[in-house]
């Protein structure tokens, strides 16, 4: 939530910061602003609305030349999306500008303290207090911005990334981080700060991820990182393994369309290099040894939204392969229900961003209870993998569209690899059995490619149904989480009422929702892989149809049994049951994307949402 950019060097800070904000707009887009340090003063502009609105305002002005600046794109928490609540916030003396991501939980008492000290606050945000506090602390530190930031950070509770500039020190910017992401980019005679490397990838791929409770001071010549008490800390530099073009639309109208099209590559990359010559699987980074994995007697998957649906899919496979019970829990619910987790529990946190606060808090809770933790994550060096005992990265590449697509498919693949790894070390499966599944997985990129060839038909169906009031999605077994995911995509993109149900559950209540013409999307399992499931769902389609619903059936090539019960058929290649989510989800992504487009919505940036949800 909220995107932050800072720049110091010799280039045009305004250009670099605004371009960076564009790349971070996915993190929040209800207001934006910039502050530049020039001629001993701050020059600041901010506007409610998307970055376009800010850029329009900037184009009507003559900003000063400056090579030090900060910028912010906001997802509102405290105070609505107005000009005055937009960031940066400026201290009462006009000398310090601050941008903030997160929530300062003790802001009310700090606000009161400032008001009592005669400071006039001009916004309703929690963030503004930080600007005033830093400015008021500076004189006691000999005008040392980094030291003032450290002292203020120690007084704040909650989650925050803060970045500040001081009009009197044009050669530096300072950042602080607690429970919220902040990455440093190291260029040649220039340095960057951002919530995500995407903001500076056009300039450098050399980065440092800040750790918890650290303050960084950047000048054109270098970077100094300390903890909140001023002790120098070791940093972990890394090189970003994708370039600027990966974060561009690459000829597609929408990031979502590009990311849907990238899925065959993303799935293939996530599998690449995991299996050695002897057929053994390898994780990226593991401090859990095989003996410990043999002691695991329960797996708990924690995740949110789409990642949670990936966990639900994985449950079927991991239980089937390992015979270990798997619970899948919404991260936001997990830690508040006193869950039973201990040393023999493997907690798998699935997160595209690696920064989702609900998942992070659930992960920390699990660690406190002694659980072994494993992260499945798409963002190198982000907090969730850093705080886990083992990591399996999904190599989906940057996912910019707010609605998750390629991350979902790769999360399923990664979770399957974990399941197979467990089955391998625990001896639940013979090597040839593991290899048979790996071969099936290896076939999936080309099968997803085949699905992509048929998207025009899916689009036509979406256009026909675009006026519907609601859409239901049903499935059985792994088709059930696919139905949930199809419904989530439609809600978030097309703003339509959509629900996913286990097909067998319909008759226990939801069937009352059916009415003449209501579109019902049905995910049909393979008849050859699971005949019983298949036949049951064909009966479900008949029940739905008998009540006047319009059926859109996702069925595999050659399954003629659905012809007589489907109003529309979406064909996917034949796959074994557990692989089907990797093909069946794709048309549902396209369906929602087209529905949203026809209904005139912003597909890449749906209302009220943000890509990285760093508040609980
Ligand atoms: C939906 C979507 C969200 C995320 C959820 C978790 O399309 O993108 O539901 O899946 O916010 O995000 P990560 O995976 O970053 O933890």
JSON list of C-alpha atoms in Angstrom, two decimals, residues 312-313 316-317 416 473-485 500-508 511 520-526 529-544 554 576-581 584-585 588:
[
{"chain": "A", "resi": 312, "resn": "UNK", "atom": "CA", "xyz": [-6.54, -24.48, -1.33]},
{"chain": "A", "resi": 313, "resn": "UNK", "atom": "CA", "xyz": [-5.53, -26.11, -4.61]},
{"chain": "A", "resi": 316, "resn": "UNK", "atom": "CA", "xyz": [-5.53, -31.59, -2.46]},
{"chain": "A", "resi": 317, "resn": "UNK", "atom": "CA", "xyz": [-2.14, -32.45, -3.92]},
{"chain": "A", "resi": 416, "resn": "UNK", "atom": "CA", "xyz": [3.23, -28.78, -5.68]},
{"chain": "A", "resi": 473, "resn": "UNK", "atom": "CA", "xyz": [-18.87, -20.23, -10.32]},
{"chain": "A", "resi": 474, "resn": "UNK", "atom": "CA", "xyz": [-18.96, -23.86, -9.26]},
{"chain": "A", "resi": 475, "resn": "UNK", "atom": "CA", "xyz": [-16.43, -26.68, -9.18]},
{"chain": "A", "resi": 476, "resn": "UNK", "atom": "CA", "xyz": [-15.50, -29.83, -7.31]},
{"chain": "A", "resi": 477, "resn": "UNK", "atom": "CA", "xyz": [-12.17, -30.98, -5.83]},
{"chain": "A", "resi": 478, "resn": "UNK", "atom": "CA", "xyz": [-9.42, -28.70, -7.22]},
{"chain": "A", "resi": 479, "resn": "UNK", "atom": "CA", "xyz": [-12.10, -27.13, -9.42]},
{"chain": "A", "resi": 480, "resn": "UNK", "atom": "CA", "xyz": [-13.64, -25.63, -6.28]},
{"chain": "A", "resi": 481, "resn": "UNK", "atom": "CA", "xyz": [-10.74, -23.24, -5.51]},
{"chain": "A", "resi": 482, "resn": "UNK", "atom": "CA", "xyz": [-10.63, -22.47, -9.22]},
{"chain": "A", "resi": 483, "resn": "UNK", "atom": "CA", "xyz": [-14.30, -21.44, -8.95]},
{"chain": "A", "resi": 484, "resn": "UNK", "atom": "CA", "xyz": [-13.45, -19.25, -5.94]},
{"chain": "A", "resi": 485, "resn": "UNK", "atom": "CA", "xyz": [-10.62, -17.64, -7.88]},
{"chain": "A", "resi": 500, "resn": "UNK", "atom": "CA", "xyz": [-17.74, -19.46, -6.02]},
{"chain": "A", "resi": 501, "resn": "UNK", "atom": "CA", "xyz": [-19.25, -22.63, -4.56]},
{"chain": "A", "resi": 502, "resn": "UNK", "atom": "CA", "xyz": [-18.35, -26.26, -4.19]},
{"chain": "A", "resi": 503, "resn": "UNK", "atom": "CA", "xyz": [-20.74, -27.75, -6.73]},
{"chain": "A", "resi": 504, "resn": "UNK", "atom": "CA", "xyz": [-21.99, -30.34, -4.27]},
{"chain": "A", "resi": 505, "resn": "UNK", "atom": "CA", "xyz": [-22.87, -27.60, -1.79]},
{"chain": "A", "resi": 506, "resn": "UNK", "atom": "CA", "xyz": [-25.26, -25.79, -4.15]},
{"chain": "A", "resi": 507, "resn": "UNK", "atom": "CA", "xyz": [-28.25, -27.84, -3.10]},
{"chain": "A", "resi": 508, "resn": "UNK", "atom": "CA", "xyz": [-27.61, -26.95, 0.54]},
{"chain": "A", "resi": 511, "resn": "UNK", "atom": "CA", "xyz": [-29.26, -23.07, -5.39]},
{"chain": "A", "resi": 520, "resn": "UNK", "atom": "CA", "xyz": [-23.17, -20.11, -13.93]},
{"chain": "A", "resi": 521, "resn": "UNK", "atom": "CA", "xyz": [-19.59, -21.01, -14.80]},
{"chain": "A", "resi": 522, "resn": "UNK", "atom": "CA", "xyz": [-18.85, -24.68, -14.18]},
{"chain": "A", "resi": 523, "resn": "UNK", "atom": "CA", "xyz": [-15.33, -26.12, -13.94]},
{"chain": "A", "resi": 524, "resn": "UNK", "atom": "CA", "xyz": [-15.59, -29.73, -15.11]},
{"chain": "A", "resi": 525, "resn": "UNK", "atom": "CA", "xyz": [-12.87, -32.23, -14.16]},
{"chain": "A", "resi": 526, "resn": "UNK", "atom": "CA", "xyz": [-11.32, -34.62, -16.61]},
{"chain": "A", "resi": 529, "resn": "UNK", "atom": "CA", "xyz": [-8.74, -38.78, -14.75]},
{"chain": "A", "resi": 530, "resn": "UNK", "atom": "CA", "xyz": [-11.68, -38.75, -12.34]},
{"chain": "A", "resi": 531, "resn": "UNK", "atom": "CA", "xyz": [-14.82, -40.25, -13.85]},
{"chain": "A", "resi": 532, "resn": "UNK", "atom": "CA", "xyz": [-16.77, -40.15, -10.59]},
{"chain": "A", "resi": 533, "resn": "UNK", "atom": "CA", "xyz": [-16.16, -36.46, -10.00]},
{"chain": "A", "resi": 534, "resn": "UNK", "atom": "CA", "xyz": [-16.89, -35.75, -13.62]},
{"chain": "A", "resi": 535, "resn": "UNK", "atom": "CA", "xyz": [-20.24, -37.51, -13.62]},
{"chain": "A", "resi": 536, "resn": "UNK", "atom": "CA", "xyz": [-21.28, -35.79, -10.42]},
{"chain": "A", "resi": 537, "resn": "UNK", "atom": "CA", "xyz": [-20.60, -32.38, -11.81]},
{"chain": "A", "resi": 538, "resn": "UNK", "atom": "CA", "xyz": [-22.45, -33.11, -15.03]},
{"chain": "A", "resi": 539, "resn": "UNK", "atom": "CA", "xyz": [-25.47, -33.86, -12.81]},
{"chain": "A", "resi": 540, "resn": "UNK", "atom": "CA", "xyz": [-24.87, -30.52, -11.06]},
{"chain": "A", "resi": 541, "resn": "UNK", "atom": "CA", "xyz": [-24.91, -28.73, -14.40]},
{"chain": "A", "resi": 542, "resn": "UNK", "atom": "CA", "xyz": [-28.25, -30.37, -15.18]},
{"chain": "A", "resi": 543, "resn": "UNK", "atom": "CA", "xyz": [-29.66, -29.21, -11.83]},
{"chain": "A", "resi": 544, "resn": "UNK", "atom": "CA", "xyz": [-28.53, -25.67, -12.54]},
{"chain": "A", "resi": 554, "resn": "UNK", "atom": "CA", "xyz": [-15.05, -25.21, -18.81]},
{"chain": "A", "resi": 576, "resn": "UNK", "atom": "CA", "xyz": [-4.65, -35.06, -14.99]},
{"chain": "A", "resi": 577, "resn": "UNK", "atom": "CA", "xyz": [-7.04, -33.78, -12.29]},
{"chain": "A", "resi": 578, "resn": "UNK", "atom": "CA", "xyz": [-4.42, -32.13, -10.08]},
{"chain": "A", "resi": 579, "resn": "UNK", "atom": "CA", "xyz": [-2.99, -30.21, -13.04]},
{"chain": "A", "resi": 580, "resn": "UNK", "atom": "CA", "xyz": [-6.31, -28.88, -14.23]},
{"chain": "A", "resi": 581, "resn": "UNK", "atom": "CA", "xyz": [-6.27, -25.62, -12.20]},
{"chain": "A", "resi": 584, "resn": "UNK", "atom": "CA", "xyz": [-8.89, -23.99, -16.15]},
{"chain": "A", "resi": 585, "resn": "UNK", "atom": "CA", "xyz": [-8.04, -20.73, -14.34]},
{"chain": "A", "resi": 588, "resn": "UNK", "atom": "CA", "xyz": [-11.61, -17.30, -16.12]}
]
